[in-house]
Amino acid sequence: MGFIPEWGVLLAGDTVETPLPVINADSPLEEWIAGLQRWEQDDRVQHVIPSHGMLGGRELLRQNIDYLQNLRDGIPPKLPEKLDGFYRETHEKNWRYRGPAASRGRSIGN
């Protein structure tokens, strides 16, 4: 991540993606969520440039925080109605890695 205070621009890199982030099996969700929350509360942040997806404001941080918290808590995240194949597959992988079945050592459908 990088921040350009003169412009209020947060270069979020892979910590923020739209429509949803790509999660690895060993991604540190608690630290990831906490970091995004710190930036979300920083009034200097006016613009967020995600690694992938449309530019936006702090609402992009909130969308990613909500998604990550839902995964962590085993709550199926609300997904956009129009989700392309890549992100549909990405969500399924994210759910396997971090959804409720992952905490029991099982995958979706088992």
CSV table of N, CA and C in Angstrom, one decimal:
chain,number,residue,atom,x,y,z
A,1,MET,N,0.8,-1.2,0.0
A,1,MET,CA,0.0,0.0,0.0
A,1,MET,C,0.9,1.2,0.0
A,2,GLY,N,0.3,2.3,-0.6
A,2,GLY,CA,1.0,3.6,-0.6
A,2,GLY,C,-0.1,4.7,-0.4
A,3,PHE,N,0.3,5.8,0.2
A,3,PHE,CA,-0.6,6.9,0.3
A,3,PHE,C,0.1,8.2,-0.1
A,4,ILE,N,-0.7,8.9,-0.9
A,4,ILE,CA,-0.2,10.2,-1.4
A,4,ILE,C,-1.1,11.3,-0.7
A,5,PRO,N,-0.6,11.8,0.4
A,5,PRO,CA,-1.4,12.7,1.2
A,5,PRO,C,-1.9,14.0,0.5
A,6,GLU,N,-1.0,14.5,-0.4
A,6,GLU,CA,-1.3,15.7,-1.1
A,6,GLU,C,-2.6,15.6,-1.9
A,7,TRP,N,-2.8,14.4,-2.4
A,7,TRP,CA,-4.0,14.1,-3.3
A,7,TRP,C,-5.1,13.3,-2.6
A,8,GLY,N,-4.8,12.8,-1.4
A,8,GLY,CA,-5.8,12.0,-0.7
A,8,GLY,C,-6.0,10.6,-1.4
A,9,VAL,N,-4.9,10.1,-2.0
A,9,VAL,CA,-5.0,8.9,-2.8
A,9,VAL,C,-4.3,7.7,-2.1
A,10,LEU,N,-5.1,6.7,-1.9
A,10,LEU,CA,-4.6,5.4,-1.3
A,10,LEU,C,-4.4,4.5,-2.4
A,11,LEU,N,-3.1,4.1,-2.6
A,11,LEU,CA,-2.8,3.0,-3.6
A,11,LEU,C,-2.8,1.7,-2.9
A,12,ALA,N,-4.0,1.1,-3.0
A,12,ALA,CA,-4.3,-0.1,-2.1
A,12,ALA,C,-3.6,-1.4,-2.6
A,13,GLY,N,-3.2,-1.5,-3.8
A,13,GLY,CA,-2.6,-2.7,-4.2
A,13,GLY,C,-3.5,-3.9,-4.1
A,14,ASP,N,-3.0,-5.0,-3.8
A,14,ASP,CA,-3.8,-6.3,-3.7
A,14,ASP,C,-4.6,-6.3,-2.4
A,15,THR,N,-4.5,-5.3,-1.5
A,15,THR,CA,-5.3,-5.4,-0.3
A,15,THR,C,-6.8,-5.0,-0.5
A,16,VAL,N,-7.0,-4.4,-1.6
A,16,VAL,CA,-8.4,-4.0,-2.0
A,16,VAL,C,-8.6,-4.3,-3.5
A,17,GLU,N,-9.7,-5.1,-3.7
A,17,GLU,CA,-10.1,-5.4,-5.1
A,17,GLU,C,-11.6,-5.3,-5.2
A,18,THR,N,-12.0,-5.0,-6.4
A,18,THR,CA,-13.5,-5.0,-6.7
A,18,THR,C,-13.7,-6.0,-7.9
A,19,PRO,N,-14.7,-6.8,-7.8
A,19,PRO,CA,-15.8,-6.8,-6.8
A,19,PRO,C,-15.4,-7.5,-5.5
A,20,LEU,N,-14.4,-8.3,-5.4
A,20,LEU,CA,-14.0,-8.9,-4.1
A,20,LEU,C,-12.5,-9.3,-4.2
A,21,PRO,N,-11.9,-9.4,-3.0
A,21,PRO,CA,-10.5,-9.7,-3.0
A,21,PRO,C,-10.2,-11.2,-3.2
A,22,VAL,N,-9.0,-11.5,-3.7
A,22,VAL,CA,-8.5,-12.8,-3.8
A,22,VAL,C,-7.7,-13.2,-2.5
A,23,ILE,N,-8.1,-14.3,-1.9
A,23,ILE,CA,-7.6,-14.7,-0.6
A,23,ILE,C,-6.8,-16.0,-0.8
A,24,ASN,N,-5.6,-16.0,-0.2
A,24,ASN,CA,-4.8,-17.3,-0.2
A,24,ASN,C,-5.1,-18.0,1.1
A,25,ALA,N,-4.8,-19.3,1.1
A,25,ALA,CA,-5.1,-20.1,2.3
A,25,ALA,C,-4.5,-19.6,3.5
A,26,ASP,N,-3.3,-19.0,3.4
A,26,ASP,CA,-2.6,-18.5,4.6
A,26,ASP,C,-2.7,-17.0,4.8
A,27,SER,N,-3.7,-16.3,4.1
A,27,SER,CA,-3.8,-14.9,4.3
A,27,SER,C,-4.2,-14.6,5.7
A,28,PRO,N,-3.5,-13.6,6.3
A,28,PRO,CA,-3.8,-13.2,7.7
A,28,PRO,C,-5.0,-12.2,7.8
A,29,LEU,N,-6.2,-12.8,7.8
A,29,LEU,CA,-7.4,-12.0,7.7
A,29,LEU,C,-7.5,-11.0,8.8
A,30,GLU,N,-7.2,-11.3,10.0
A,30,GLU,CA,-7.3,-10.3,11.1
A,30,GLU,C,-6.5,-9.1,10.9
A,31,GLU,N,-5.2,-9.3,10.5
A,31,GLU,CA,-4.3,-8.1,10.2
A,31,GLU,C,-4.8,-7.4,9.0
A,32,TRP,N,-5.3,-8.1,8.0
A,32,TRP,CA,-5.8,-7.5,6.7
A,32,TRP,C,-7.0,-6.6,7.1
A,33,ILE,N,-7.9,-7.1,7.8
A,33,ILE,CA,-9.1,-6.4,8.2
A,33,ILE,C,-8.7,-5.1,9.0
A,34,ALA,N,-7.9,-5.3,10.0
A,34,ALA,CA,-7.5,-4.2,10.9
A,34,ALA,C,-6.8,-3.1,10.1
A,35,GLY,N,-5.9,-3.5,9.1
A,35,GLY,CA,-5.3,-2.5,8.3
A,35,GLY,C,-6.3,-1.7,7.4
A,36,LEU,N,-7.2,-2.4,6.8
A,36,LEU,CA,-8.2,-1.7,6.0
A,36,LEU,C,-9.1,-0.8,6.9
A,37,GLN,N,-9.4,-1.2,8.1
A,37,GLN,CA,-10.2,-0.4,9.0
A,37,GLN,C,-9.5,0.9,9.4
A,38,ARG,N,-8.1,0.8,9.6
A,38,ARG,CA,-7.4,2.0,9.9
A,38,ARG,C,-7.5,3.0,8.8
A,39,TRP,N,-7.3,2.5,7.5
A,39,TRP,CA,-7.4,3.4,6.4
A,39,TRP,C,-8.8,4.0,6.2
A,40,GLU,N,-9.8,3.2,6.5
A,40,GLU,CA,-11.2,3.6,6.3
A,40,GLU,C,-11.5,4.8,7.3
A,41,GLN,N,-10.9,4.8,8.4
A,41,GLN,CA,-11.1,5.8,9.4
A,41,GLN,C,-10.3,7.0,9.2
A,42,ASP,N,-9.4,7.0,8.3
A,42,ASP,CA,-8.5,8.1,8.0
A,42,ASP,C,-9.2,9.1,7.0
A,43,ASP,N,-9.6,10.2,7.6
A,43,ASP,CA,-10.3,11.2,6.8
A,43,ASP,C,-9.5,11.8,5.6
A,44,ARG,N,-8.2,11.6,5.7
A,44,ARG,CA,-7.3,12.1,4.5
A,44,ARG,C,-7.6,11.3,3.3
A,45,VAL,N,-8.0,10.0,3.4
A,45,VAL,CA,-8.2,9.2,2.3
A,45,VAL,C,-9.5,9.6,1.6
A,46,GLN,N,-9.4,10.1,0.3
A,46,GLN,CA,-10.5,10.5,-0.5
A,46,GLN,C,-10.7,9.6,-1.7
A,47,HIS,N,-9.6,9.0,-2.2
A,47,HIS,CA,-9.7,8.2,-3.4
A,47,HIS,C,-8.9,6.9,-3.1
A,48,VAL,N,-9.5,5.7,-3.5
A,48,VAL,CA,-8.8,4.4,-3.4
A,48,VAL,C,-8.6,3.8,-4.7
A,49,ILE,N,-7.4,3.4,-5.0
A,49,ILE,CA,-7.1,2.8,-6.3
A,49,ILE,C,-6.8,1.3,-5.9
A,50,PRO,N,-7.7,0.4,-6.3
A,50,PRO,CA,-7.5,-1.0,-6.0
A,50,PRO,C,-6.6,-1.6,-7.0
A,51,SER,N,-6.1,-2.8,-6.6
A,51,SER,CA,-5.2,-3.5,-7.6
A,51,SER,C,-6.0,-3.9,-8.8
A,52,HIS,N,-7.2,-4.3,-8.6
A,52,HIS,CA,-8.1,-4.7,-9.7
A,52,HIS,C,-9.5,-4.1,-9.5
A,53,GLY,N,-10.1,-3.6,-10.5
A,53,GLY,CA,-11.4,-3.0,-10.4
A,53,GLY,C,-11.5,-1.5,-10.5
A,54,MET,N,-12.6,-1.0,-10.3
A,54,MET,CA,-12.9,0.4,-10.5
A,54,MET,C,-12.3,1.2,-9.3
A,55,LEU,N,-11.9,2.4,-9.7
A,55,LEU,CA,-11.5,3.4,-8.6
A,55,LEU,C,-12.7,3.8,-7.8
A,56,GLY,N,-12.4,4.2,-6.6
A,56,GLY,CA,-13.6,4.7,-5.7
A,56,GLY,C,-13.0,5.4,-4.5
A,57,GLY,N,-13.9,5.5,-3.5
A,57,GLY,CA,-13.5,6.2,-2.3
A,57,GLY,C,-13.4,5.1,-1.2
A,58,ARG,N,-13.6,5.6,0.0
A,58,ARG,CA,-13.4,4.7,1.2
A,58,ARG,C,-14.5,3.6,1.2
A,59,GLU,N,-15.6,3.8,0.4
A,59,GLU,CA,-16.6,2.7,0.4
A,59,GLU,C,-16.0,1.4,-0.2
A,60,LEU,N,-14.9,1.5,-1.0
A,60,LEU,CA,-14.2,0.3,-1.4
A,60,LEU,C,-13.6,-0.5,-0.3
A,61,LEU,N,-13.0,0.3,0.7
A,61,LEU,CA,-12.4,-0.3,1.9
A,61,LEU,C,-13.5,-1.0,2.6
A,62,ARG,N,-14.7,-0.4,2.8
A,62,ARG,CA,-15.8,-1.0,3.6
A,62,ARG,C,-16.3,-2.3,2.9
A,63,GLN,N,-16.4,-2.2,1.6
A,63,GLN,CA,-16.8,-3.4,0.8
A,63,GLN,C,-15.9,-4.6,1.1
A,64,ASN,N,-14.6,-4.3,1.0
A,64,ASN,CA,-13.6,-5.4,1.2
A,64,ASN,C,-13.6,-5.9,2.7
A,65,ILE,N,-13.7,-4.9,3.6
A,65,ILE,CA,-13.8,-5.3,5.1
A,65,ILE,C,-15.0,-6.2,5.3
A,66,ASP,N,-16.2,-5.8,4.8
A,66,ASP,CA,-17.4,-6.6,5.0
A,66,ASP,C,-17.2,-8.0,4.4
A,67,TYR,N,-16.6,-8.1,3.2
A,67,TYR,CA,-16.4,-9.4,2.6
A,67,TYR,C,-15.5,-10.3,3.5
A,68,LEU,N,-14.4,-9.7,3.9
A,68,LEU,CA,-13.4,-10.5,4.7
A,68,LEU,C,-14.0,-10.9,6.1
A,69,GLN,N,-14.7,-9.9,6.7
A,69,GLN,CA,-15.3,-10.3,8.0
A,69,GLN,C,-16.4,-11.4,7.8
A,70,ASN,N,-17.2,-11.3,6.8
A,70,ASN,CA,-18.2,-12.3,6.6
A,70,ASN,C,-17.5,-13.7,6.4
A,71,LEU,N,-16.5,-13.7,5.6
A,71,LEU,CA,-15.7,-15.0,5.4
A,71,LEU,C,-15.2,-15.5,6.8
A,72,ARG,N,-14.6,-14.6,7.5
A,72,ARG,CA,-14.0,-15.0,8.8
A,72,ARG,C,-15.1,-15.5,9.7
A,73,ASP,N,-16.3,-14.9,9.7
A,73,ASP,CA,-17.3,-15.3,10.6
A,73,ASP,C,-18.2,-16.4,10.1
A,74,GLY,N,-17.9,-16.9,8.9
A,74,GLY,CA,-18.7,-18.0,8.3
A,74,GLY,C,-20.1,-17.6,7.8
A,75,ILE,N,-20.2,-16.3,7.4
A,75,ILE,CA,-21.5,-15.7,6.9
A,75,ILE,C,-21.3,-15.6,5.4
A,76,PRO,N,-22.2,-16.2,4.6
A,76,PRO,CA,-22.1,-16.1,3.2
A,76,PRO,C,-22.2,-14.6,2.8
A,77,PRO,N,-21.1,-14.1,2.1
A,77,PRO,CA,-21.1,-12.7,1.7
A,77,PRO,C,-22.1,-12.4,0.6
A,78,LYS,N,-22.7,-11.2,0.6
A,78,LYS,CA,-23.6,-10.8,-0.5
A,78,LYS,C,-22.7,-10.5,-1.7
A,79,LEU,N,-23.0,-11.2,-2.8
A,79,LEU,CA,-22.2,-11.0,-4.0
A,79,LEU,C,-22.9,-10.2,-5.0
A,80,PRO,N,-22.2,-9.5,-5.9
A,80,PRO,CA,-22.9,-8.7,-6.9
A,80,PRO,C,-23.7,-9.7,-7.8
A,81,GLU,N,-24.8,-9.2,-8.3
A,81,GLU,CA,-25.6,-10.1,-9.2
A,81,GLU,C,-24.9,-10.5,-10.5
A,82,LYS,N,-24.1,-9.6,-11.0
A,82,LYS,CA,-23.4,-9.9,-12.2
A,82,LYS,C,-21.9,-10.1,-11.8
A,83,LEU,N,-21.5,-11.3,-11.6
A,83,LEU,CA,-20.2,-11.6,-11.2
A,83,LEU,C,-19.6,-12.5,-12.3
A,84,ASP,N,-18.5,-12.1,-12.9
A,84,ASP,CA,-18.0,-12.9,-14.0
A,84,ASP,C,-17.4,-14.2,-13.5
A,85,GLY,N,-17.0,-15.0,-14.4
A,85,GLY,CA,-16.5,-16.4,-14.1
A,85,GLY,C,-15.3,-16.4,-13.2
A,86,PHE,N,-14.4,-15.5,-13.5
A,86,PHE,CA,-13.2,-15.4,-12.7
A,86,PHE,C,-13.5,-15.1,-11.2
A,87,TYR,N,-14.3,-14.1,-11.0
A,87,TYR,CA,-14.6,-13.8,-9.6
A,87,TYR,C,-15.6,-14.7,-8.9
A,88,ARG,N,-16.4,-15.4,-9.7
A,88,ARG,CA,-17.3,-16.4,-9.1
A,88,ARG,C,-16.4,-17.6,-8.6
A,89,GLU,N,-15.4,-18.0,-9.4
A,89,GLU,CA,-14.5,-19.0,-9.0
A,89,GLU,C,-13.6,-18.6,-7.8
A,90,THR,N,-13.2,-17.3,-7.9
A,90,THR,CA,-12.4,-16.7,-6.8
A,90,THR,C,-13.2,-16.8,-5.5
A,91,HIS,N,-14.5,-16.4,-5.5
A,91,HIS,CA,-15.3,-16.4,-4.3
A,91,HIS,C,-15.4,-17.9,-3.8
A,92,GLU,N,-15.6,-18.8,-4.7
A,92,GLU,CA,-15.7,-20.2,-4.2
A,92,GLU,C,-14.4,-20.7,-3.6
A,93,LYS,N,-13.2,-20.3,-4.1
A,93,LYS,CA,-11.9,-20.6,-3.5
A,93,LYS,C,-11.8,-19.9,-2.2
A,94,ASN,N,-12.2,-18.6,-2.1
A,94,ASN,CA,-12.1,-17.9,-0.9
A,94,ASN,C,-12.9,-18.6,0.2
A,95,TRP,N,-14.1,-19.0,-0.2
A,95,TRP,CA,-15.0,-19.7,0.8
A,95,TRP,C,-14.4,-21.0,1.3
A,96,ARG,N,-13.8,-21.7,0.4
A,96,ARG,CA,-13.1,-23.0,0.8
A,96,ARG,C,-12.0,-22.7,1.7
A,97,TYR,N,-11.2,-21.7,1.4
A,97,TYR,CA,-10.0,-21.3,2.3
A,97,TYR,C,-10.4,-20.8,3.6
A,98,ARG,N,-11.5,-20.0,3.7
A,98,ARG,CA,-11.8,-19.2,4.9
A,98,ARG,C,-13.2,-19.4,5.4
A,99,GLY,N,-14.1,-20.0,4.7
A,99,GLY,CA,-15.5,-20.2,5.1
A,99,GLY,C,-15.6,-21.2,6.2
A,100,PRO,N,-16.8,-21.5,6.7
A,100,PRO,CA,-17.0,-22.4,7.8
A,100,PRO,C,-16.4,-23.8,7.6
A,101,ALA,N,-16.5,-24.3,6.4
A,101,ALA,CA,-15.9,-25.6,6.2
A,101,ALA,C,-14.4,-25.7,6.4
A,102,ALA,N,-13.7,-24.6,6.0
A,102,ALA,CA,-12.3,-24.6,6.2
A,102,ALA,C,-11.9,-24.7,7.6
A,103,SER,N,-12.7,-24.2,8.5
A,103,SER,CA,-12.3,-24.3,9.9
A,103,SER,C,-12.5,-25.7,10.5
A,104,ARG,N,-13.3,-26.5,9.7
A,104,ARG,CA,-13.5,-27.9,10.1
A,104,ARG,C,-12.6,-28.8,9.3
A,105,GLY,N,-11.8,-28.2,8.4
A,105,GLY,CA,-10.9,-29.1,7.6
A,105,GLY,C,-11.6,-29.7,6.4
A,106,ARG,N,-12.8,-29.2,6.0
A,106,ARG,CA,-13.5,-29.7,4.9
A,106,ARG,C,-13.8,-28.7,3.8
A,107,SER,N,-14.1,-29.1,2.7
A,107,SER,CA,-14.4,-28.2,1.6
A,107,SER,C,-15.9,-28.1,1.4
A,108,ILE,N,-16.3,-27.1,0.6
A,108,ILE,CA,-17.7,-26.9,0.3
A,108,ILE,C,-18.3,-28.2,-0.2
A,109,GLY,N,-19.5,-28.5,0.3
A,109,GLY,CA,-20.2,-29.7,-0.2
A,109,GLY,C,-19.9,-31.0,0.5
A,110,ASN,N,-18.9,-31.0,1.4
A,110,ASN,CA,-18.6,-32.2,2.1
A,110,ASN,C,-19.1,-32.1,3.5
